[in-house]
Amino acid sequence: MIKHPAFLTRPHYRATHTLPALRSQAKQQRMAGFYNIATLWLYRCCWQQSGKLEDYLNYLAFRRDLGYPVSTKQQQRIAKWHKNAITRLCWSWLNRSAAHLRKKLLKVPTQQNELQQELMQAVSEKSAIQLVGNSANLINANLGAMIDRSPLVLRFNRCFSEETRPEDTGLKTDIWVCAPDFKFGAPKHHWCVLTGPDMLNWLSRLPAAIKKRRDILSVPLSVWRELVRELAAPPSAGLLTLRFLRQLVPQCQLYVTGFSLNDAASQYHHADKNHKAVSRHNWLKEQEILSRWLALSIIALSTEETAN
């Protein structure tokens, strides 16, 4: 597993690099999942050295990766960068990817208060939520009947396939959590949560499985930011959803199954034997957090008794 530096890791302020080297290093550290102050500093250095709009956009985009929204002042700076319409048009033509990023950063966030209230009301009428992960420890676990008896069942991404058995996984799905890059079909469900840092207000195109829906819940940037500061890496969908639900419905008991607290298993995903764990996540720290939440009874492991 990759060892992630702490969130507050300071950069080498006196180090001197060429602009291409700074850009390359910033991109590499972001791709590796090093979500910390040192990586943010690299993006800021690129902007300060070049003075170009595209470097400023990349800097703001990584700030958002860390969970910090684009301020009104920053949006005004982006909007007024090229005052001349012809200059702006030429820049957009020559820098299409940067122009696409500019459009995203200028987007006005949609409010989700009403949807969140509806989910809170629906969950408050139940005693608990059963979160079913996609760990390979579900294989031959024979937990299907127990899972389907739960008041509410939440699943993630590709939770069923030709490789899964209802006897192990169950079939009930009330809430489905979808990744921004999900490419498979969706299970039958009522509620949909799009995982990631408020991706509903970021993606230009939703996954095909949910693109026709108008009632998608997006995880707030504030929830994402709290975990990034603790992990110094992008959180997994499982940990992010647990934190989101704990803040949204603190009175509801969260039970988990299909989550792995170790990395010793030869197979990672129960529904896709070829699926591998994403190295950008800080799995060691996530395991530590899950173990702590279990010890504090913030979450609980599922049993036959909890399903009834």
mmCIF file of C-alpha atoms in Angstrom:
data_model
loop_
_atom_site.group_PDB
_atom_site.id
_atom_site.type_symbol
_atom_site.label_atom_id
_atom_site.label_comp_id
_atom_site.label_asym_id
_atom_site.label_seq_id
_atom_site.Cartn_x
_atom_site.Cartn_y
_atom_site.Cartn_z
ATOM 1 C CA MET A 1 0.000 0.000 0.000
ATOM 2 C CA ILE A 2 1.096 3.590 -0.687
ATOM 3 C CA LYS A 3 2.067 5.581 2.400
ATOM 4 C CA HIS A 4 0.274 8.930 2.260
ATOM 5 C CA PRO A 5 2.003 11.978 3.804
ATOM 6 C CA ALA A 6 -0.077 13.843 6.416
ATOM 7 C CA PHE A 7 -2.511 16.512 5.233
ATOM 8 C CA LEU A 8 -0.479 19.326 6.790
ATOM 9 C CA THR A 9 2.784 18.128 5.219
ATOM 10 C CA ARG A 10 4.722 21.267 4.354
ATOM 11 C CA PRO A 11 6.413 21.700 0.970
ATOM 12 C CA HIS A 12 10.108 22.410 0.410
ATOM 13 C CA TYR A 13 9.654 26.161 0.160
ATOM 14 C CA ARG A 14 13.249 26.852 -0.903
ATOM 15 C CA ALA A 15 13.334 24.217 -3.620
ATOM 16 C CA THR A 16 13.557 25.671 -7.128
ATOM 17 C CA HIS A 17 11.948 23.972 -10.100
ATOM 18 C CA THR A 18 11.166 24.896 -13.653
ATOM 19 C CA LEU A 19 7.519 25.481 -14.515
ATOM 20 C CA PRO A 20 7.213 22.211 -16.532
ATOM 21 C CA ALA A 21 8.730 20.298 -13.586
ATOM 22 C CA LEU A 22 6.304 21.918 -11.138
ATOM 23 C CA ARG A 23 3.327 21.079 -13.341
ATOM 24 C CA SER A 24 4.474 17.493 -13.745
ATOM 25 C CA GLN A 25 5.097 17.007 -10.016
ATOM 26 C CA ALA A 26 1.733 18.527 -9.057
ATOM 27 C CA LYS A 27 -0.099 16.257 -11.502
ATOM 28 C CA GLN A 28 1.797 13.148 -10.348
ATOM 29 C CA GLN A 29 1.084 13.818 -6.663
ATOM 30 C CA ARG A 30 -2.605 14.403 -7.339
ATOM 31 C CA MET A 31 -2.848 11.165 -9.354
ATOM 32 C CA ALA A 32 -1.112 9.298 -6.518
ATOM 33 C CA GLY A 33 -3.784 10.553 -4.098
ATOM 34 C CA PHE A 34 -1.490 12.883 -2.121
ATOM 35 C CA TYR A 35 -4.216 15.306 -1.074
ATOM 36 C CA ASN A 36 -2.253 17.626 1.167
ATOM 37 C CA ILE A 37 -0.910 21.165 1.565
ATOM 38 C CA ALA A 38 2.359 20.303 -0.189
ATOM 39 C CA THR A 39 0.536 19.317 -3.395
ATOM 40 C CA LEU A 40 -1.660 22.416 -3.190
ATOM 41 C CA TRP A 41 1.490 24.545 -2.879
ATOM 42 C CA LEU A 42 2.846 23.038 -6.122
ATOM 43 C CA TYR A 43 -0.303 24.042 -7.998
ATOM 44 C CA ARG A 44 -0.095 27.535 -6.496
ATOM 45 C CA CYS A 45 3.554 27.843 -7.552
ATOM 46 C CA CYS A 46 2.608 26.946 -11.135
ATOM 47 C CA TRP A 47 0.053 29.746 -11.212
ATOM 48 C CA GLN A 48 2.384 32.269 -9.577
ATOM 49 C CA GLN A 49 5.244 31.469 -11.960
ATOM 50 C CA SER A 50 3.217 31.465 -15.176
ATOM 51 C CA GLY A 51 0.459 33.959 -14.391
ATOM 52 C CA LYS A 52 -1.726 31.971 -16.816
ATOM 53 C CA LEU A 53 -5.417 31.319 -16.406
ATOM 54 C CA GLU A 54 -5.044 27.574 -17.004
ATOM 55 C CA ASP A 55 -2.655 27.249 -14.062
ATOM 56 C CA TYR A 56 -5.004 29.279 -11.848
ATOM 57 C CA LEU A 57 -7.883 26.982 -12.839
ATOM 58 C CA ASN A 58 -5.846 23.866 -11.971
ATOM 59 C CA TYR A 59 -4.992 25.430 -8.604
ATOM 60 C CA LEU A 60 -8.671 26.113 -7.824
ATOM 61 C CA ALA A 61 -9.683 22.654 -9.050
ATOM 62 C CA PHE A 62 -7.244 20.985 -6.640
ATOM 63 C CA ARG A 63 -8.451 23.215 -3.801
ATOM 64 C CA ARG A 64 -11.891 21.802 -4.570
ATOM 65 C CA ASP A 65 -10.403 18.281 -4.559
ATOM 66 C CA LEU A 66 -9.438 19.050 -0.961
ATOM 67 C CA GLY A 67 -13.034 20.063 -0.248
ATOM 68 C CA TYR A 68 -12.831 23.852 -0.466
ATOM 69 C CA PRO A 69 -15.536 25.548 -2.578
ATOM 70 C CA VAL A 70 -14.730 28.198 -5.153
ATOM 71 C CA SER A 71 -15.446 31.592 -3.589
ATOM 72 C CA THR A 72 -17.419 34.371 -5.254
ATOM 73 C CA LYS A 73 -14.251 36.449 -5.493
ATOM 74 C CA GLN A 74 -12.403 33.616 -7.239
ATOM 75 C CA GLN A 75 -15.277 33.122 -9.667
ATOM 76 C CA GLN A 76 -15.238 36.847 -10.452
ATOM 77 C CA ARG A 77 -11.518 36.693 -11.153
ATOM 78 C CA ILE A 78 -12.044 33.774 -13.559
ATOM 79 C CA ALA A 79 -14.946 35.494 -15.309
ATOM 80 C CA LYS A 80 -13.018 38.749 -15.801
ATOM 81 C CA TRP A 81 -9.644 37.228 -16.709
ATOM 82 C CA HIS A 82 -10.109 37.962 -20.408
ATOM 83 C CA LYS A 83 -12.146 41.155 -20.590
ATOM 84 C CA ASN A 84 -12.156 41.217 -24.367
ATOM 85 C CA ALA A 85 -14.713 38.803 -25.851
ATOM 86 C CA ILE A 86 -12.538 38.022 -28.868
ATOM 87 C CA THR A 87 -9.523 37.278 -26.659
ATOM 88 C CA ARG A 88 -11.656 35.027 -24.473
ATOM 89 C CA LEU A 89 -13.012 33.186 -27.510
ATOM 90 C CA CYS A 90 -9.509 32.625 -28.923
ATOM 91 C CA TRP A 91 -8.234 31.394 -25.553
ATOM 92 C CA SER A 92 -11.169 28.956 -25.258
ATOM 93 C CA TRP A 93 -10.478 27.604 -28.731
ATOM 94 C CA LEU A 94 -6.765 27.081 -28.066
ATOM 95 C CA ASN A 95 -7.241 25.729 -24.517
ATOM 96 C CA ARG A 96 -10.326 23.545 -24.740
ATOM 97 C CA SER A 97 -9.657 21.422 -21.647
ATOM 98 C CA ALA A 98 -8.937 24.544 -19.578
ATOM 99 C CA ALA A 99 -12.069 26.217 -20.973
ATOM 100 C CA HIS A 100 -14.070 23.158 -19.890
ATOM 101 C CA LEU A 101 -12.559 23.423 -16.399
ATOM 102 C CA ARG A 102 -13.349 27.154 -16.303
ATOM 103 C CA LYS A 103 -16.995 26.390 -17.030
ATOM 104 C CA LYS A 104 -17.110 23.893 -14.156
ATOM 105 C CA LEU A 105 -15.578 26.339 -11.684
ATOM 106 C CA LEU A 106 -18.084 29.047 -12.651
ATOM 107 C CA LYS A 107 -21.042 26.722 -12.121
ATOM 108 C CA VAL A 108 -23.572 27.852 -9.521
ATOM 109 C CA PRO A 109 -24.169 24.999 -7.023
ATOM 110 C CA THR A 110 -27.672 23.556 -6.850
ATOM 111 C CA GLN A 111 -29.319 23.341 -3.443
ATOM 112 C CA GLN A 112 -30.179 19.923 -2.014
ATOM 113 C CA ASN A 113 -31.898 20.841 1.230
ATOM 114 C CA GLU A 114 -35.294 19.504 0.141
ATOM 115 C CA LEU A 115 -33.917 16.141 -1.030
ATOM 116 C CA GLN A 116 -31.870 15.763 2.140
ATOM 117 C CA GLN A 117 -34.960 16.471 4.240
ATOM 118 C CA GLU A 118 -36.904 13.828 2.320
ATOM 119 C CA LEU A 119 -34.204 11.235 2.913
ATOM 120 C CA MET A 120 -33.965 12.195 6.589
ATOM 121 C CA GLN A 121 -37.737 11.717 6.922
ATOM 122 C CA ALA A 122 -37.662 8.343 5.155
ATOM 123 C CA VAL A 123 -34.759 7.079 7.269
ATOM 124 C CA SER A 124 -36.201 8.393 10.555
ATOM 125 C CA GLU A 125 -39.211 6.132 10.020
ATOM 126 C CA LYS A 126 -36.877 3.115 10.110
ATOM 127 C CA SER A 127 -34.748 1.844 12.962
ATOM 128 C CA ALA A 128 -31.524 1.246 11.064
ATOM 129 C CA ILE A 129 -29.663 1.204 7.760
ATOM 130 C CA GLN A 130 -27.779 -1.865 6.569
ATOM 131 C CA LEU A 131 -24.767 -0.847 4.462
ATOM 132 C CA VAL A 132 -23.567 -3.672 2.244
ATOM 133 C CA GLY A 133 -20.045 -3.235 0.910
ATOM 134 C CA ASN A 134 -18.533 -5.109 -2.009
ATOM 135 C CA SER A 135 -15.773 -6.948 -0.188
ATOM 136 C CA ALA A 136 -14.948 -10.482 -1.307
ATOM 137 C CA ASN A 137 -15.757 -11.633 2.227
ATOM 138 C CA LEU A 138 -19.399 -11.805 1.061
ATOM 139 C CA ILE A 139 -18.585 -14.809 -1.120
ATOM 140 C CA ASN A 140 -20.203 -17.945 0.387
ATOM 141 C CA ALA A 141 -21.173 -15.874 3.454
ATOM 142 C CA ASN A 142 -24.881 -16.818 3.216
ATOM 143 C CA LEU A 143 -25.955 -13.408 4.524
ATOM 144 C CA GLY A 144 -28.627 -12.733 1.899
ATOM 145 C CA ALA A 145 -31.672 -13.488 4.051
ATOM 146 C CA MET A 146 -30.304 -11.446 6.957
ATOM 147 C CA ILE A 147 -29.572 -8.463 4.687
ATOM 148 C CA ASP A 148 -32.997 -8.519 3.048
ATOM 149 C CA ARG A 149 -34.742 -8.466 6.451
ATOM 150 C CA SER A 150 -33.095 -5.135 7.309
ATOM 151 C CA PRO A 151 -35.345 -2.025 7.472
ATOM 152 C CA LEU A 152 -33.245 -0.185 4.864
ATOM 153 C CA VAL A 153 -30.465 -1.577 2.673
ATOM 154 C CA LEU A 154 -27.769 0.552 1.050
ATOM 155 C CA ARG A 155 -25.430 -0.797 -1.638
ATOM 156 C CA PHE A 156 -22.531 0.528 -3.707
ATOM 157 C CA ASN A 157 -21.819 0.602 -7.439
ATOM 158 C CA ARG A 158 -21.647 -2.872 -9.020
ATOM 159 C CA CYS A 159 -23.234 -4.837 -6.206
ATOM 160 C CA PHE A 160 -24.643 -7.675 -8.360
ATOM 161 C CA SER A 161 -23.252 -9.652 -11.294
ATOM 162 C CA GLU A 162 -23.271 -13.145 -12.759
ATOM 163 C CA GLU A 163 -20.653 -13.971 -10.112
ATOM 164 C CA THR A 164 -22.864 -13.138 -7.099
ATOM 165 C CA ARG A 165 -25.455 -15.310 -5.330
ATOM 166 C CA PRO A 166 -28.637 -13.937 -3.687
ATOM 167 C CA GLU A 167 -27.952 -16.370 -0.832
ATOM 168 C CA ASP A 168 -24.788 -14.376 -0.056
ATOM 169 C CA THR A 169 -25.763 -10.812 -0.924
ATOM 170 C CA GLY A 170 -29.544 -10.604 -0.774
ATOM 171 C CA LEU A 171 -31.465 -8.568 -3.352
ATOM 172 C CA LYS A 172 -33.089 -5.681 -1.483
ATOM 173 C CA THR A 173 -31.731 -2.215 -2.338
ATOM 174 C CA ASP A 174 -33.332 0.949 -0.958
ATOM 175 C CA ILE A 175 -30.385 3.346 -1.350
ATOM 176 C CA TRP A 176 -27.793 2.974 -4.081
ATOM 177 C CA VAL A 177 -24.452 4.804 -4.064
ATOM 178 C CA CYS A 178 -23.021 5.489 -7.516
ATOM 179 C CA ALA A 179 -19.465 6.518 -8.425
ATOM 180 C CA PRO A 180 -18.990 9.393 -10.910
ATOM 181 C CA ASP A 181 -17.305 7.060 -13.401
ATOM 182 C CA PHE A 182 -19.684 4.084 -12.977
ATOM 183 C CA LYS A 183 -20.176 2.214 -16.269
ATOM 184 C CA PHE A 184 -22.564 -0.637 -15.446
ATOM 185 C CA GLY A 185 -26.316 -0.900 -14.957
ATOM 186 C CA ALA A 186 -28.038 0.212 -11.764
ATOM 187 C CA PRO A 187 -29.911 -2.164 -9.446
ATOM 188 C CA LYS A 188 -33.559 -1.436 -8.714
ATOM 189 C CA HIS A 189 -33.547 1.199 -5.963
ATOM 190 C CA HIS A 190 -35.429 4.199 -4.574
ATOM 191 C CA TRP A 191 -32.762 6.651 -3.409
ATOM 192 C CA CYS A 192 -29.542 7.451 -5.282
ATOM 193 C CA VAL A 193 -26.406 9.055 -3.830
ATOM 194 C CA LEU A 194 -23.612 10.258 -6.124
ATOM 195 C CA THR A 195 -20.343 9.803 -4.280
ATOM 196 C CA GLY A 196 -17.368 12.165 -4.397
ATOM 197 C CA PRO A 197 -16.932 15.883 -3.566
ATOM 198 C CA ASP A 198 -20.375 17.280 -4.528
ATOM 199 C CA MET A 199 -20.037 15.717 -7.977
ATOM 200 C CA LEU A 200 -23.562 16.670 -9.023
ATOM 201 C CA ASN A 201 -22.293 20.246 -9.218
ATOM 202 C CA TRP A 202 -19.091 19.235 -10.993
ATOM 203 C CA LEU A 203 -19.723 16.571 -13.610
ATOM 204 C CA SER A 204 -20.551 17.672 -17.142
ATOM 205 C CA ARG A 205 -22.124 14.288 -17.841
ATOM 206 C CA LEU A 206 -23.675 11.915 -15.320
ATOM 207 C CA PRO A 207 -23.139 8.139 -15.527
ATOM 208 C CA ALA A 208 -25.575 6.521 -17.972
ATOM 209 C CA ALA A 209 -27.187 4.552 -15.123
ATOM 210 C CA ILE A 210 -28.516 7.739 -13.470
ATOM 211 C CA LYS A 211 -28.482 10.423 -16.175
ATOM 212 C CA LYS A 212 -32.306 10.496 -16.432
ATOM 213 C CA ARG A 213 -32.850 10.927 -12.689
ATOM 214 C CA ARG A 214 -33.680 14.330 -11.207
ATOM 215 C CA ASP A 215 -33.573 13.317 -7.533
ATOM 216 C CA ILE A 216 -29.898 12.467 -7.029
ATOM 217 C CA LEU A 217 -28.294 13.270 -3.687
ATOM 218 C CA SER A 218 -24.750 14.638 -3.782
ATOM 219 C CA VAL A 219 -22.313 14.405 -0.859
ATOM 220 C CA PRO A 220 -21.588 17.947 0.421
ATOM 221 C CA LEU A 221 -18.074 19.339 0.098
ATOM 222 C CA SER A 222 -17.929 19.854 3.879
ATOM 223 C CA VAL A 223 -18.277 16.093 4.523
ATOM 224 C CA TRP A 224 -15.613 15.305 1.907
ATOM 225 C CA ARG A 225 -13.269 17.981 3.356
ATOM 226 C CA GLU A 226 -13.407 16.534 6.885
ATOM 227 C CA LEU A 227 -12.289 13.107 5.668
ATOM 228 C CA VAL A 228 -9.616 14.460 3.313
ATOM 229 C CA ARG A 229 -8.025 16.336 6.216
ATOM 230 C CA GLU A 230 -7.965 13.099 8.227
ATOM 231 C CA LEU A 231 -6.840 10.787 5.407
ATOM 232 C CA ALA A 232 -4.684 13.142 3.300
ATOM 233 C CA ALA A 233 -6.217 11.222 0.390
ATOM 234 C CA PRO A 234 -9.559 10.952 -1.406
ATOM 235 C CA PRO A 235 -11.913 8.858 0.786
ATOM 236 C CA SER A 236 -13.479 5.669 -0.519
ATOM 237 C CA ALA A 237 -17.207 5.574 -1.272
ATOM 238 C CA GLY A 238 -17.829 3.392 1.782
ATOM 239 C CA LEU A 239 -16.183 5.657 4.333
ATOM 240 C CA LEU A 240 -17.603 8.807 2.718
ATOM 241 C CA THR A 241 -21.147 7.420 2.756
ATOM 242 C CA LEU A 242 -20.868 6.379 6.399
ATOM 243 C CA ARG A 243 -19.736 9.891 7.391
ATOM 244 C CA PHE A 244 -22.461 11.490 5.264
ATOM 245 C CA LEU A 245 -25.217 9.366 6.819
ATOM 246 C CA ARG A 246 -23.894 9.894 10.338
ATOM 247 C CA GLN A 247 -24.181 13.658 9.851
ATOM 248 C CA LEU A 248 -27.499 13.529 7.982
ATOM 249 C CA VAL A 249 -29.313 11.088 10.303
ATOM 250 C CA PRO A 250 -27.290 10.904 13.558
ATOM 251 C CA GLN A 251 -30.114 9.115 15.386
ATOM 252 C CA CYS A 252 -30.141 6.163 12.967
ATOM 253 C CA GLN A 253 -28.058 3.047 13.697
ATOM 254 C CA LEU A 254 -25.657 2.135 10.906
ATOM 255 C CA TYR A 255 -24.865 -1.558 10.436
ATOM 256 C CA VAL A 256 -22.143 -2.712 8.051
ATOM 257 C CA THR A 257 -21.346 -5.942 6.283
ATOM 258 C CA GLY A 258 -19.200 -6.618 3.238
ATOM 259 C CA PHE A 259 -16.561 -4.165 4.492
ATOM 260 C CA SER A 260 -12.983 -5.410 4.865
ATOM 261 C CA LEU A 261 -10.848 -4.363 7.815
ATOM 262 C CA ASN A 262 -7.723 -5.996 6.375
ATOM 263 C CA ASP A 263 -6.070 -6.334 2.971
ATOM 264 C CA ALA A 264 -5.009 -9.974 3.168
ATOM 265 C CA ALA A 265 -7.699 -11.377 0.865
ATOM 266 C CA SER A 266 -6.544 -12.444 -2.583
ATOM 267 C CA GLN A 267 -9.816 -11.218 -4.169
ATOM 268 C CA TYR A 268 -10.948 -7.634 -3.541
ATOM 269 C CA HIS A 269 -14.466 -7.349 -5.033
ATOM 270 C CA HIS A 270 -17.191 -9.972 -4.605
ATOM 271 C CA ALA A 271 -19.025 -9.135 -7.867
ATOM 272 C CA ASP A 272 -15.938 -8.728 -10.064
ATOM 273 C CA LYS A 273 -12.906 -10.922 -9.418
ATOM 274 C CA ASN A 274 -10.776 -8.750 -11.706
ATOM 275 C CA HIS A 275 -11.559 -5.505 -9.902
ATOM 276 C CA LYS A 276 -8.600 -4.150 -7.903
ATOM 277 C CA ALA A 277 -8.414 -1.734 -4.997
ATOM 278 C CA VAL A 278 -7.690 1.878 -5.985
ATOM 279 C CA SER A 279 -4.206 2.778 -4.767
ATOM 280 C CA ARG A 280 -5.055 6.492 -4.378
ATOM 281 C CA HIS A 281 -7.112 5.755 -1.254
ATOM 282 C CA ASN A 282 -5.387 5.671 2.127
ATOM 283 C CA TRP A 283 -6.601 2.160 2.989
ATOM 284 C CA LEU A 284 -4.501 1.796 6.153
ATOM 285 C CA LYS A 285 -5.953 4.955 7.650
ATOM 286 C CA GLU A 286 -9.478 4.006 6.533
ATOM 287 C CA GLN A 287 -9.169 0.656 8.297
ATOM 288 C CA GLU A 288 -8.021 2.501 11.406
ATOM 289 C CA ILE A 289 -11.028 4.863 11.247
ATOM 290 C CA LEU A 290 -13.520 2.012 10.742
ATOM 291 C CA SER A 291 -12.034 0.132 13.699
ATOM 292 C CA ARG A 292 -12.312 3.264 15.840
ATOM 293 C CA TRP A 293 -15.937 3.850 14.805
ATOM 294 C CA LEU A 294 -16.753 0.243 15.689
ATOM 295 C CA ALA A 295 -15.139 0.634 19.100
ATOM 296 C CA LEU A 296 -17.127 3.841 19.715
ATOM 297 C CA SER A 297 -20.387 2.210 18.458
ATOM 298 C CA ILE A 298 -20.702 4.849 15.734
ATOM 299 C CA ILE A 299 -21.229 1.887 13.425
ATOM 300 C CA ALA A 300 -21.869 -1.776 14.214
ATOM 301 C CA LEU A 301 -21.308 -5.103 12.514
ATOM 302 C CA SER A 302 -24.424 -6.856 11.249
ATOM 303 C CA THR A 303 -25.805 -9.920 13.009
ATOM 304 C CA GLU A 304 -28.996 -11.965 12.763
ATOM 305 C CA GLU A 305 -30.378 -10.013 15.717
ATOM 306 C CA THR A 306 -29.710 -6.569 14.189
ATOM 307 C CA ALA A 307 -31.574 -7.486 11.007
ATOM 308 C CA ASN A 308 -34.863 -8.047 12.837
#
